[in-house]
Amino acid sequence: MDKFRVLDLLQLDLKENDALNLKCISGRPGLIREIRIPEINRPGLALSGFYENFAYNRIQIFGRGENAYLKKLEREKKKDTLEKFFKYDIPCCVFTRSIDPTEDFRNLAERAGCPLLQTDLSSSEFTTRIIRVLGDIFAPKKLLHGVLVEVFGIGVLITGESGVGKSETALELIERGHRLVADDVVEIRRVSGNILIGKGAKVVSHHMEIRGLGIINITHLFGVGAIRDKKQVQLVVHLEEWDASKEYDRIGEEETTTGILGVRVPSLLIPVRPGRNIPIIIETAAMNERLKKMGYYSAKEFNKNVMRWLETESARATFLEKS
Amino acid sequence: MVEKEVVIKNRAGIHARPAALIVKMANDFKSSIYFEKDGERVNAKSIMGIITLGATYKTPLKVIAEGEDEKEAVEAIADLFERKFEED
């Protein structure tokens, strides 16, 4: 991953409940400082002069309490603890509730080249949001070659060699009312332990490249209902050219999975051949996946019925033989 | 597997036209070809993939090929970078 700098934090495009409403109020040159860990610190102890185990490499959050203490320090003209504070390599300080830092603090920050940020959120709200946001940013991620579509509410990642028809398949799915998340390059992050979230790269998202047509804009062509920003990856469909010498799953009783970033995702291998309608197969696979989530396994239930029938038939045969 | 470092020499960076040129070239080879930038790897046979790299002027990239014609593939693509995608 690229270095994540304070500037990147300011430039994040966050919406609604993720918005951090940050702006830089001082120490602009320090915006190139790097944020190395996705954690925060309330620097109360450090300000009072206790620097043992000071978590200086985290984002430092100043709420009303800390600010009241800074004011007290200024009244008493005590600068040494603050000078010591800025000797550490702090990524940035954030003042919540639109609090303006004291003149002393601002000057020292400016001199040390430490960026001061301000937000209108309360400290507790800001803390929950920034931990969530940084958690996403520092989550393990991977770029995969494939198309991510949402089909009947299931996030389906279509993979396969280039030229096998992934984009064309996705295009037909969109045409049938499903949604495109990302074409060709899917960025996958593992969040909250075992959830895989896929989304497209910023510039090219919701554009597709179709051989013979060129690059098309799905949002403009099919409307905003045909796209989604991100979606959990719940099923992997791997397309490959039909190989006559290979055995394909005919029953589907056993579940196969693919590992992405250490998470097992149900996966299917679907052979492509002229005349096979892949979009409809994928639609069916997505619906089947929903049934499985509800606890109904078509193939297993079918086999149970067959077994039951065989049992009654053999019981009947023995009965008829005896009589 | 063959690897080679290349640097983007045309001012505009890799936009749609150079990306299409690279893909066209990459598709002439049987090998799997990739580009790597900052540890992120994309398929060189995908236009969208290449554009996603956000490769601007002077960006260093790594070309990686794997397969029967890997050597020729890497050379041909590196040459395309040398010629600035016939731009400028």
mmCIF file of C-alpha atoms in Angstrom:
data_model
loop_
_atom_site.group_PDB
_atom_site.id
_atom_site.type_symbol
_atom_site.label_atom_id
_atom_site.label_comp_id
_atom_site.label_asym_id
_atom_site.label_seq_id
_atom_site.Cartn_x
_atom_site.Cartn_y
_atom_site.Cartn_z
ATOM 1 C CA MET A 1 0.000 0.000 0.000
ATOM 2 C CA ASP A 2 1.023 3.564 -0.636
ATOM 3 C CA LYS A 3 1.864 5.657 2.396
ATOM 4 C CA PHE A 4 -1.279 7.038 3.957
ATOM 5 C CA ARG A 5 -0.650 10.684 4.782
ATOM 6 C CA VAL A 6 -2.637 13.258 6.714
ATOM 7 C CA LEU A 7 -3.365 14.901 3.366
ATOM 8 C CA ASP A 8 -4.985 11.679 2.159
ATOM 9 C CA LEU A 9 -7.156 11.676 5.257
ATOM 10 C CA LEU A 10 -8.380 15.188 4.394
ATOM 11 C CA GLN A 11 -9.030 14.216 0.795
ATOM 12 C CA LEU A 12 -11.104 11.116 1.496
ATOM 13 C CA ASP A 13 -14.491 11.200 -0.148
ATOM 14 C CA LEU A 14 -16.708 10.157 2.775
ATOM 15 C CA LYS A 15 -20.451 10.392 2.901
ATOM 16 C CA GLU A 16 -23.191 10.668 5.511
ATOM 17 C CA ASN A 17 -22.300 8.729 8.632
ATOM 18 C CA ASP A 18 -18.676 8.325 7.620
ATOM 19 C CA ALA A 19 -18.011 12.029 7.030
ATOM 20 C CA LEU A 20 -15.239 13.380 9.256
ATOM 21 C CA ASN A 21 -15.708 17.065 8.337
ATOM 22 C CA LEU A 22 -12.010 17.724 8.795
ATOM 23 C CA LYS A 23 -10.161 20.861 7.810
ATOM 24 C CA CYS A 24 -6.613 21.946 8.386
ATOM 25 C CA ILE A 25 -6.286 25.025 10.600
ATOM 26 C CA SER A 26 -2.549 25.118 11.133
ATOM 27 C CA GLY A 27 0.765 23.446 10.315
ATOM 28 C CA ARG A 28 -0.013 22.928 6.631
ATOM 29 C CA PRO A 29 3.499 21.728 5.633
ATOM 30 C CA GLY A 30 3.020 18.828 8.054
ATOM 31 C CA LEU A 31 0.205 17.383 5.951
ATOM 32 C CA ILE A 32 2.780 15.122 4.337
ATOM 33 C CA ARG A 33 3.208 13.310 7.666
ATOM 34 C CA GLU A 34 2.302 9.667 7.472
ATOM 35 C CA ILE A 35 -0.428 7.944 9.483
ATOM 36 C CA ARG A 36 0.987 4.527 10.283
ATOM 37 C CA ILE A 37 -1.564 2.925 12.547
ATOM 38 C CA PRO A 38 -5.372 2.989 12.529
ATOM 39 C CA GLU A 39 -5.715 4.086 16.155
ATOM 40 C CA ILE A 40 -6.286 7.237 18.156
ATOM 41 C CA ASN A 41 -5.078 8.653 21.465
ATOM 42 C CA ARG A 42 -6.466 11.154 23.976
ATOM 43 C CA PRO A 43 -3.296 12.950 25.084
ATOM 44 C CA GLY A 44 -4.503 13.978 28.554
ATOM 45 C CA LEU A 45 -1.738 12.206 30.465
ATOM 46 C CA ALA A 46 0.976 13.466 28.153
ATOM 47 C CA LEU A 47 -0.189 17.072 28.507
ATOM 48 C CA SER A 48 -0.011 16.797 32.265
ATOM 49 C CA GLY A 49 3.630 15.764 31.905
ATOM 50 C CA PHE A 50 3.444 11.975 32.063
ATOM 51 C CA TYR A 51 5.126 10.657 28.923
ATOM 52 C CA GLU A 52 5.661 6.988 29.742
ATOM 53 C CA ASN A 53 4.063 4.777 27.088
ATOM 54 C CA PHE A 54 2.858 7.879 25.236
ATOM 55 C CA ALA A 55 1.231 6.599 22.040
ATOM 56 C CA TYR A 56 2.672 9.463 19.987
ATOM 57 C CA ASN A 57 2.350 7.674 16.643
ATOM 58 C CA ARG A 58 -1.437 7.758 16.766
ATOM 59 C CA ILE A 59 -3.782 10.568 15.803
ATOM 60 C CA GLN A 60 -4.122 12.780 18.887
ATOM 61 C CA ILE A 61 -7.643 13.907 19.728
ATOM 62 C CA PHE A 62 -8.319 17.087 21.663
ATOM 63 C CA GLY A 63 -11.802 17.494 23.072
ATOM 64 C CA ARG A 64 -13.191 20.021 25.516
ATOM 65 C CA GLY A 65 -11.296 18.496 28.445
ATOM 66 C CA GLU A 66 -7.893 18.638 26.771
ATOM 67 C CA ASN A 67 -8.572 22.131 25.499
ATOM 68 C CA ALA A 68 -9.539 23.376 28.963
ATOM 69 C CA TYR A 69 -6.211 22.047 30.175
ATOM 70 C CA LEU A 70 -4.369 23.785 27.330
ATOM 71 C CA LYS A 71 -6.026 27.058 28.393
ATOM 72 C CA LYS A 72 -4.918 26.490 31.969
ATOM 73 C CA LEU A 73 -1.351 25.902 30.760
ATOM 74 C CA GLU A 74 -1.459 29.122 28.779
ATOM 75 C CA ARG A 75 -2.767 31.099 31.758
ATOM 76 C CA GLU A 76 0.021 29.722 33.901
ATOM 77 C CA LYS A 77 2.528 30.367 31.092
ATOM 78 C CA LYS A 78 3.754 26.771 31.157
ATOM 79 C CA LYS A 79 5.241 25.787 27.855
ATOM 80 C CA ASP A 80 7.702 23.005 28.673
ATOM 81 C CA THR A 81 5.245 20.075 28.568
ATOM 82 C CA LEU A 82 3.886 21.338 25.288
ATOM 83 C CA GLU A 83 7.379 21.738 23.880
ATOM 84 C CA LYS A 84 8.071 18.188 24.916
ATOM 85 C CA PHE A 85 4.775 17.091 23.335
ATOM 86 C CA PHE A 86 5.829 18.411 19.940
ATOM 87 C CA LYS A 87 9.238 16.755 20.138
ATOM 88 C CA TYR A 88 7.442 13.508 19.366
ATOM 89 C CA ASP A 89 6.708 12.588 15.767
ATOM 90 C CA ILE A 90 2.925 13.000 16.004
ATOM 91 C CA PRO A 91 0.975 12.424 12.762
ATOM 92 C CA CYS A 92 -1.608 15.119 13.539
ATOM 93 C CA CYS A 93 -3.801 16.642 16.251
ATOM 94 C CA VAL A 94 -7.563 16.867 15.803
ATOM 95 C CA PHE A 95 -9.692 19.390 17.672
ATOM 96 C CA THR A 96 -13.311 18.311 17.951
ATOM 97 C CA ARG A 97 -16.472 20.453 18.326
ATOM 98 C CA SER A 98 -14.830 23.195 16.208
ATOM 99 C CA ILE A 99 -12.627 24.141 19.166
ATOM 100 C CA ASP A 100 -9.881 26.641 18.347
ATOM 101 C CA PRO A 101 -6.573 25.715 19.977
ATOM 102 C CA THR A 102 -4.761 28.222 22.182
ATOM 103 C CA GLU A 103 -2.267 30.631 20.657
ATOM 104 C CA ASP A 104 0.673 28.893 22.398
ATOM 105 C CA PHE A 105 -0.332 25.486 21.134
ATOM 106 C CA ARG A 106 -0.838 26.747 17.606
ATOM 107 C CA ASN A 107 2.560 28.474 17.498
ATOM 108 C CA LEU A 108 4.379 25.436 18.812
ATOM 109 C CA ALA A 109 2.592 23.169 16.328
ATOM 110 C CA GLU A 110 3.452 25.539 13.509
ATOM 111 C CA ARG A 111 7.099 25.549 14.543
ATOM 112 C CA ALA A 112 7.226 21.749 14.849
ATOM 113 C CA GLY A 113 5.445 21.333 11.499
ATOM 114 C CA CYS A 114 2.677 19.300 13.091
ATOM 115 C CA PRO A 115 -0.682 19.669 11.322
ATOM 116 C CA LEU A 116 -3.680 20.754 13.405
ATOM 117 C CA LEU A 117 -7.063 19.644 12.131
ATOM 118 C CA GLN A 118 -10.520 20.637 13.230
ATOM 119 C CA THR A 119 -13.909 18.974 13.013
ATOM 120 C CA ASP A 120 -17.396 20.006 14.118
ATOM 121 C CA LEU A 121 -18.191 16.521 15.430
ATOM 122 C CA SER A 122 -18.115 15.625 19.115
ATOM 123 C CA SER A 123 -15.098 13.668 20.349
ATOM 124 C CA SER A 124 -16.969 10.396 20.833
ATOM 125 C CA GLU A 125 -18.708 10.609 17.454
ATOM 126 C CA PHE A 126 -15.456 11.548 15.711
ATOM 127 C CA THR A 127 -13.645 8.681 17.441
ATOM 128 C CA THR A 128 -16.121 6.024 16.295
ATOM 129 C CA ARG A 129 -16.095 7.390 12.765
ATOM 130 C CA ILE A 130 -12.352 7.694 12.376
ATOM 131 C CA ILE A 131 -11.753 4.223 13.755
ATOM 132 C CA ARG A 132 -14.229 2.847 11.228
ATOM 133 C CA VAL A 133 -12.702 4.838 8.373
ATOM 134 C CA LEU A 134 -9.095 3.957 9.249
ATOM 135 C CA GLY A 135 -10.112 0.329 9.774
ATOM 136 C CA ASP A 136 -11.312 0.255 6.163
ATOM 137 C CA ILE A 137 -8.176 1.955 4.873
ATOM 138 C CA PHE A 138 -5.784 -0.282 6.747
ATOM 139 C CA ALA A 139 -7.794 -3.424 5.947
ATOM 140 C CA PRO A 140 -5.941 -6.045 3.885
ATOM 141 C CA LYS A 141 -6.726 -5.451 0.241
ATOM 142 C CA LYS A 142 -6.109 -6.933 -3.146
ATOM 143 C CA LEU A 143 -6.782 -6.091 -6.770
ATOM 144 C CA LEU A 144 -8.501 -8.838 -8.721
ATOM 145 C CA HIS A 145 -9.123 -9.155 -12.414
ATOM 146 C CA GLY A 146 -12.826 -9.736 -12.893
ATOM 147 C CA VAL A 147 -16.262 -8.167 -12.869
ATOM 148 C CA LEU A 148 -18.313 -7.612 -9.744
ATOM 149 C CA VAL A 149 -22.082 -7.491 -10.202
ATOM 150 C CA GLU A 150 -24.989 -7.601 -7.815
ATOM 151 C CA VAL A 151 -27.474 -10.231 -8.928
ATOM 152 C CA PHE A 152 -30.700 -10.571 -6.919
ATOM 153 C CA GLY A 153 -28.906 -9.027 -3.973
ATOM 154 C CA ILE A 154 -25.948 -11.411 -4.108
ATOM 155 C CA GLY A 155 -22.494 -9.982 -4.890
ATOM 156 C CA VAL A 156 -21.144 -12.146 -7.704
ATOM 157 C CA LEU A 157 -17.522 -11.881 -8.768
ATOM 158 C CA ILE A 158 -17.072 -13.132 -12.329
ATOM 159 C CA THR A 159 -13.502 -14.179 -13.078
ATOM 160 C CA GLY A 160 -11.773 -15.827 -16.027
ATOM 161 C CA GLU A 161 -9.136 -15.331 -18.689
ATOM 162 C CA SER A 162 -9.328 -12.149 -20.718
ATOM 163 C CA GLY A 163 -11.535 -12.647 -23.753
ATOM 164 C CA VAL A 164 -13.718 -15.336 -22.179
ATOM 165 C CA GLY A 165 -16.668 -12.934 -22.073
ATOM 166 C CA LYS A 166 -16.826 -11.585 -18.519
ATOM 167 C CA SER A 167 -17.782 -8.054 -19.533
ATOM 168 C CA GLU A 168 -20.328 -9.253 -22.102
ATOM 169 C CA THR A 169 -21.925 -11.480 -19.472
ATOM 170 C CA ALA A 170 -22.052 -8.591 -17.017
ATOM 171 C CA LEU A 171 -23.541 -6.331 -19.684
ATOM 172 C CA GLU A 172 -26.407 -8.725 -20.236
ATOM 173 C CA LEU A 173 -26.946 -9.033 -16.489
ATOM 174 C CA ILE A 174 -27.172 -5.234 -16.267
ATOM 175 C CA GLU A 175 -29.578 -5.236 -19.158
ATOM 176 C CA ARG A 176 -31.703 -7.717 -17.226
ATOM 177 C CA GLY A 177 -31.927 -5.294 -14.299
ATOM 178 C CA HIS A 178 -28.951 -6.256 -12.157
ATOM 179 C CA ARG A 179 -26.226 -3.880 -11.007
ATOM 180 C CA LEU A 180 -22.620 -3.281 -11.903
ATOM 181 C CA VAL A 181 -20.162 -2.644 -9.087
ATOM 182 C CA ALA A 182 -16.835 -2.828 -10.918
ATOM 183 C CA ASP A 183 -15.583 -3.985 -14.292
ATOM 184 C CA ASP A 184 -12.179 -5.489 -14.994
ATOM 185 C CA VAL A 185 -10.389 -4.313 -11.862
ATOM 186 C CA VAL A 186 -12.024 -5.060 -8.542
ATOM 187 C CA GLU A 187 -10.466 -3.799 -5.354
ATOM 188 C CA ILE A 188 -11.292 -6.176 -2.526
ATOM 189 C CA ARG A 189 -10.886 -5.372 1.170
ATOM 190 C CA ARG A 190 -11.342 -7.666 4.115
ATOM 191 C CA VAL A 191 -13.234 -5.806 6.811
ATOM 192 C CA SER A 192 -14.502 -6.846 10.261
ATOM 193 C CA GLY A 193 -12.636 -10.124 10.141
ATOM 194 C CA ASN A 194 -14.232 -12.088 7.348
ATOM 195 C CA ILE A 195 -16.305 -9.819 5.144
ATOM 196 C CA LEU A 196 -15.003 -9.136 1.649
ATOM 197 C CA ILE A 197 -16.066 -5.803 0.211
ATOM 198 C CA GLY A 198 -15.432 -5.156 -3.471
ATOM 199 C CA LYS A 199 -15.463 -1.878 -5.304
ATOM 200 C CA GLY A 200 -14.121 -0.348 -8.482
ATOM 201 C CA ALA A 201 -11.175 1.947 -8.960
ATOM 202 C CA LYS A 202 -12.151 5.588 -8.836
ATOM 203 C CA VAL A 203 -11.557 6.878 -12.372
ATOM 204 C CA VAL A 204 -12.781 3.922 -14.337
ATOM 205 C CA SER A 205 -15.629 2.800 -12.093
ATOM 206 C CA HIS A 206 -18.909 2.046 -13.817
ATOM 207 C CA HIS A 207 -17.286 2.138 -17.214
ATOM 208 C CA MET A 208 -16.935 -1.034 -19.224
ATOM 209 C CA GLU A 209 -14.829 -2.036 -22.132
ATOM 210 C CA ILE A 210 -16.730 -4.102 -24.655
ATOM 211 C CA ARG A 211 -14.809 -5.417 -27.633
ATOM 212 C CA GLY A 212 -16.110 -3.779 -30.772
ATOM 213 C CA LEU A 213 -17.845 -0.981 -28.864
ATOM 214 C CA GLY A 214 -15.012 0.512 -26.876
ATOM 215 C CA ILE A 215 -15.450 2.134 -23.501
ATOM 216 C CA ILE A 216 -19.020 2.754 -22.390
ATOM 217 C CA ASN A 217 -20.452 4.561 -19.382
ATOM 218 C CA ILE A 218 -22.959 2.302 -17.617
ATOM 219 C CA THR A 219 -24.405 5.059 -15.407
ATOM 220 C CA HIS A 220 -25.298 7.203 -18.404
ATOM 221 C CA LEU A 221 -26.517 4.351 -20.575
ATOM 222 C CA PHE A 222 -28.571 2.367 -18.063
ATOM 223 C CA GLY A 223 -29.230 4.910 -15.329
ATOM 224 C CA VAL A 224 -28.169 5.220 -11.755
ATOM 225 C CA GLY A 225 -30.255 2.160 -10.839
ATOM 226 C CA ALA A 226 -27.833 -0.044 -12.739
ATOM 227 C CA ILE A 227 -24.833 0.663 -10.527
ATOM 228 C CA ARG A 228 -23.632 0.235 -6.972
ATOM 229 C CA ASP A 229 -20.576 1.699 -5.255
ATOM 230 C CA LYS A 230 -19.538 -1.348 -3.294
ATOM 231 C CA LYS A 231 -20.849 -4.770 -2.491
ATOM 232 C CA GLN A 232 -19.890 -7.779 -0.436
ATOM 233 C CA VAL A 233 -18.424 -10.625 -2.510
ATOM 234 C CA GLN A 234 -20.627 -13.630 -1.772
ATOM 235 C CA LEU A 235 -20.131 -15.876 -4.778
ATOM 236 C CA VAL A 236 -17.285 -16.381 -7.236
ATOM 237 C CA VAL A 237 -18.129 -17.571 -10.741
ATOM 238 C CA HIS A 238 -15.125 -18.608 -12.764
ATOM 239 C CA LEU A 239 -15.746 -18.767 -16.515
ATOM 240 C CA GLU A 240 -13.559 -20.892 -18.738
ATOM 241 C CA GLU A 241 -13.592 -22.211 -22.266
ATOM 242 C CA TRP A 242 -15.384 -25.552 -22.419
ATOM 243 C CA ASP A 243 -12.794 -28.296 -22.130
ATOM 244 C CA ALA A 244 -14.206 -31.581 -23.393
ATOM 245 C CA SER A 245 -11.653 -33.622 -21.471
ATOM 246 C CA LYS A 246 -12.603 -32.053 -18.152
ATOM 247 C CA GLU A 247 -15.292 -33.202 -15.731
ATOM 248 C CA TYR A 248 -17.682 -30.452 -14.688
ATOM 249 C CA ASP A 249 -19.881 -30.671 -11.615
ATOM 250 C CA ARG A 250 -23.155 -32.273 -12.645
ATOM 251 C CA ILE A 251 -24.883 -32.558 -9.282
ATOM 252 C CA GLY A 252 -23.650 -29.677 -7.170
ATOM 253 C CA GLU A 253 -23.974 -31.530 -3.916
ATOM 254 C CA GLU A 254 -20.521 -30.652 -2.750
ATOM 255 C CA GLU A 255 -19.685 -27.036 -2.168
ATOM 256 C CA THR A 256 -16.489 -25.655 -3.603
ATOM 257 C CA THR A 257 -14.921 -22.481 -2.288
ATOM 258 C CA THR A 258 -12.232 -20.042 -3.332
ATOM 259 C CA GLY A 259 -9.957 -18.256 -0.891
ATOM 260 C CA ILE A 260 -9.688 -14.475 -1.201
ATOM 261 C CA LEU A 261 -7.532 -12.710 1.420
ATOM 262 C CA GLY A 262 -7.953 -15.789 3.601
ATOM 263 C CA VAL A 263 -11.760 -15.851 3.467
ATOM 264 C CA ARG A 264 -13.533 -18.821 1.873
ATOM 265 C CA VAL A 265 -16.176 -17.790 -0.657
ATOM 266 C CA PRO A 266 -18.517 -20.272 -2.396
ATOM 267 C CA SER A 267 -17.371 -20.676 -5.982
ATOM 268 C CA LEU A 268 -18.550 -22.234 -9.220
ATOM 269 C CA LEU A 269 -16.683 -23.226 -12.342
ATOM 270 C CA ILE A 270 -18.818 -22.594 -15.393
ATOM 271 C CA PRO A 271 -17.740 -23.740 -18.842
ATOM 272 C CA VAL A 272 -18.483 -21.348 -21.690
ATOM 273 C CA ARG A 273 -19.597 -22.603 -25.065
ATOM 274 C CA PRO A 274 -21.591 -21.009 -27.862
ATOM 275 C CA GLY A 275 -25.267 -21.470 -27.127
ATOM 276 C CA ARG A 276 -24.894 -21.529 -23.347
ATOM 277 C CA ASN A 277 -26.648 -18.575 -21.860
ATOM 278 C CA ILE A 278 -24.181 -17.602 -19.149
ATOM 279 C CA PRO A 279 -26.135 -14.631 -17.691
ATOM 280 C CA ILE A 280 -29.142 -16.861 -16.994
ATOM 281 C CA ILE A 281 -26.887 -19.484 -15.427
ATOM 282 C CA ILE A 282 -25.399 -16.808 -13.176
ATOM 283 C CA GLU A 283 -28.849 -15.500 -12.241
ATOM 284 C CA THR A 284 -29.850 -19.025 -11.279
ATOM 285 C CA ALA A 285 -26.639 -19.540 -9.336
ATOM 286 C CA ALA A 286 -27.315 -16.347 -7.387
ATOM 287 C CA MET A 287 -30.845 -17.424 -6.536
ATOM 288 C CA ASN A 288 -29.570 -20.870 -5.552
ATOM 289 C CA GLU A 289 -27.042 -19.160 -3.282
ATOM 290 C CA ARG A 290 -29.883 -17.288 -1.596
ATOM 291 C CA LEU A 291 -31.753 -20.535 -1.060
ATOM 292 C CA LYS A 292 -28.623 -21.976 0.538
ATOM 293 C CA LYS A 293 -28.367 -18.992 2.836
ATOM 294 C CA MET A 294 -31.948 -19.748 3.868
ATOM 295 C CA GLY A 295 -30.883 -23.318 4.618
ATOM 296 C CA TYR A 296 -32.236 -25.030 1.520
ATOM 297 C CA TYR A 297 -29.747 -26.968 -0.597
ATOM 298 C CA SER A 298 -31.416 -27.951 -3.874
ATOM 299 C CA ALA A 299 -28.993 -30.721 -4.775
ATOM 300 C CA LYS A 300 -28.987 -32.254 -1.301
ATOM 301 C CA GLU A 301 -32.769 -32.098 -0.951
ATOM 302 C CA PHE A 302 -33.171 -33.643 -4.391
ATOM 303 C CA ASN A 303 -30.888 -36.501 -3.454
ATOM 304 C CA LYS A 304 -32.753 -37.019 -0.175
ATOM 305 C CA ASN A 305 -35.968 -37.398 -2.142
ATOM 306 C CA VAL A 306 -34.360 -39.869 -4.512
ATOM 307 C CA MET A 307 -33.062 -41.944 -1.599
ATOM 308 C CA ARG A 308 -36.468 -41.914 0.096
ATOM 309 C CA TRP A 309 -38.130 -43.020 -3.100
ATOM 310 C CA LEU A 310 -35.591 -45.824 -3.620
ATOM 311 C CA GLU A 311 -36.236 -47.038 -0.066
ATOM 312 C CA THR A 312 -39.995 -47.178 -0.476
ATOM 313 C CA GLU A 313 -39.620 -48.855 -3.857
ATOM 314 C CA SER A 314 -37.377 -51.559 -2.426
ATOM 315 C CA ALA A 315 -39.714 -52.041 0.558
ATOM 316 C CA ARG A 316 -42.606 -52.387 -1.869
ATOM 317 C CA ALA A 317 -40.699 -54.896 -3.980
ATOM 318 C CA THR A 318 -39.868 -57.067 -0.942
ATOM 319 C CA PHE A 319 -43.492 -56.863 0.201
ATOM 320 C CA LEU A 320 -44.807 -57.928 -3.201
ATOM 321 C CA GLU A 321 -42.285 -60.748 -3.373
ATOM 322 C CA LYS A 322 -43.409 -62.135 -0.023
ATOM 323 C CA SER A 323 -47.110 -62.054 -0.656
ATOM 324 C CA MET B 1 9.045 -15.465 -15.383
ATOM 325 C CA VAL B 2 10.670 -12.354 -16.822
ATOM 326 C CA GLU B 3 10.571 -8.909 -15.234
ATOM 327 C CA LYS B 4 11.630 -5.496 -16.444
ATOM 328 C CA GLU B 5 11.450 -1.997 -15.024
ATOM 329 C CA VAL B 6 10.041 0.631 -17.341
ATOM 330 C CA VAL B 7 9.404 4.350 -16.923
ATOM 331 C CA ILE B 8 6.669 6.346 -18.567
ATOM 332 C CA LYS B 9 8.231 8.784 -20.977
ATOM 333 C CA ASN B 10 5.278 10.494 -22.587
ATOM 334 C CA ARG B 11 3.996 13.649 -20.885
ATOM 335 C CA ALA B 12 0.346 12.678 -20.774
ATOM 336 C CA GLY B 13 0.898 9.389 -18.949
ATOM 337 C CA ILE B 14 -1.100 6.276 -19.724
ATOM 338 C CA HIS B 15 -4.532 7.388 -20.866
ATOM 339 C CA ALA B 16 -6.977 5.490 -23.040
ATOM 340 C CA ARG B 17 -4.972 5.474 -26.281
ATOM 341 C CA PRO B 18 -1.664 4.205 -24.877
ATOM 342 C CA ALA B 19 -3.609 1.683 -22.798
ATOM 343 C CA ALA B 20 -5.270 0.354 -25.940
ATOM 344 C CA LEU B 21 -1.868 0.139 -27.665
ATOM 345 C CA ILE B 22 -0.432 -1.862 -24.784
ATOM 346 C CA VAL B 23 -3.393 -4.231 -24.691
ATOM 347 C CA LYS B 24 -3.162 -4.758 -28.431
ATOM 348 C CA MET B 25 0.524 -5.571 -28.106
ATOM 349 C CA ALA B 26 -0.028 -7.806 -25.054
ATOM 350 C CA ASN B 27 -2.693 -9.806 -26.841
ATOM 351 C CA ASP B 28 -0.174 -10.763 -29.530
ATOM 352 C CA PHE B 29 1.583 -12.928 -26.936
ATOM 353 C CA LYS B 30 0.496 -16.132 -25.332
ATOM 354 C CA SER B 31 2.130 -15.363 -21.972
ATOM 355 C CA SER B 32 0.277 -13.874 -19.041
ATOM 356 C CA ILE B 33 1.495 -10.294 -18.761
ATOM 357 C CA TYR B 34 1.147 -7.995 -15.775
ATOM 358 C CA PHE B 35 2.087 -4.524 -14.638
ATOM 359 C CA GLU B 36 3.087 -3.853 -11.093
ATOM 360 C CA LYS B 37 3.043 -0.465 -9.348
ATOM 361 C CA ASP B 38 3.431 -0.003 -5.580
ATOM 362 C CA GLY B 39 2.807 -3.703 -5.046
ATOM 363 C CA GLU B 40 -0.463 -3.637 -6.963
ATOM 364 C CA ARG B 41 -0.693 -5.943 -9.923
ATOM 365 C CA VAL B 42 -2.980 -5.574 -12.926
ATOM 366 C CA ASN B 43 -3.485 -7.596 -16.073
ATOM 367 C CA ALA B 44 -1.781 -6.034 -19.099
ATOM 368 C CA LYS B 45 -4.468 -7.446 -21.386
ATOM 369 C CA SER B 46 -7.149 -5.288 -19.783
ATOM 370 C CA ILE B 47 -7.590 -1.642 -20.812
ATOM 371 C CA MET B 48 -9.437 -0.724 -17.625
ATOM 372 C CA GLY B 49 -6.797 -2.442 -15.542
ATOM 373 C CA ILE B 50 -3.995 -0.445 -17.096
ATOM 374 C CA ILE B 51 -5.838 2.867 -16.784
ATOM 375 C CA THR B 52 -6.516 2.101 -13.110
ATOM 376 C CA LEU B 53 -2.776 2.165 -12.439
ATOM 377 C CA GLY B 54 -2.952 5.927 -12.725
ATOM 378 C CA ALA B 55 0.487 5.901 -14.307
ATOM 379 C CA THR B 56 1.650 9.465 -14.834
ATOM 380 C CA TYR B 57 4.766 10.915 -16.481
ATOM 381 C CA LYS B 58 7.986 9.457 -15.032
ATOM 382 C CA THR B 59 6.188 6.752 -13.022
ATOM 383 C CA PRO B 60 8.272 3.578 -12.766
ATOM 384 C CA LEU B 61 6.418 0.340 -13.496
ATOM 385 C CA LYS B 62 7.374 -3.285 -13.570
ATOM 386 C CA VAL B 63 6.410 -5.436 -16.545
ATOM 387 C CA ILE B 64 6.094 -9.104 -15.689
ATOM 388 C CA ALA B 65 5.447 -11.918 -18.145
ATOM 389 C CA GLU B 66 5.028 -15.605 -17.608
ATOM 390 C CA GLY B 67 4.681 -18.166 -20.361
ATOM 391 C CA GLU B 68 6.328 -19.559 -23.465
ATOM 392 C CA ASP B 69 7.044 -16.192 -25.124
ATOM 393 C CA GLU B 70 7.711 -14.211 -21.940
ATOM 394 C CA LYS B 71 11.018 -12.722 -23.084
ATOM 395 C CA GLU B 72 9.691 -11.353 -26.349
ATOM 396 C CA ALA B 73 6.567 -10.056 -24.625
ATOM 397 C CA VAL B 74 8.476 -8.024 -22.035
ATOM 398 C CA GLU B 75 10.837 -6.654 -24.698
ATOM 399 C CA ALA B 76 8.002 -5.649 -27.019
ATOM 400 C CA ILE B 77 6.132 -3.845 -24.258
ATOM 401 C CA ALA B 78 9.242 -2.142 -22.904
ATOM 402 C CA ASP B 79 9.929 -0.954 -26.451
ATOM 403 C CA LEU B 80 6.463 0.580 -26.605
ATOM 404 C CA PHE B 81 7.300 2.594 -23.474
ATOM 405 C CA GLU B 82 10.639 3.624 -25.033
ATOM 406 C CA ARG B 83 8.852 4.927 -28.108
ATOM 407 C CA LYS B 84 6.521 6.995 -25.853
ATOM 408 C CA PHE B 85 3.542 5.146 -27.357
ATOM 409 C CA GLU B 86 4.263 6.991 -30.582
ATOM 410 C CA GLU B 87 3.244 10.259 -28.895
ATOM 411 C CA ASP B 88 4.950 13.640 -28.245
#
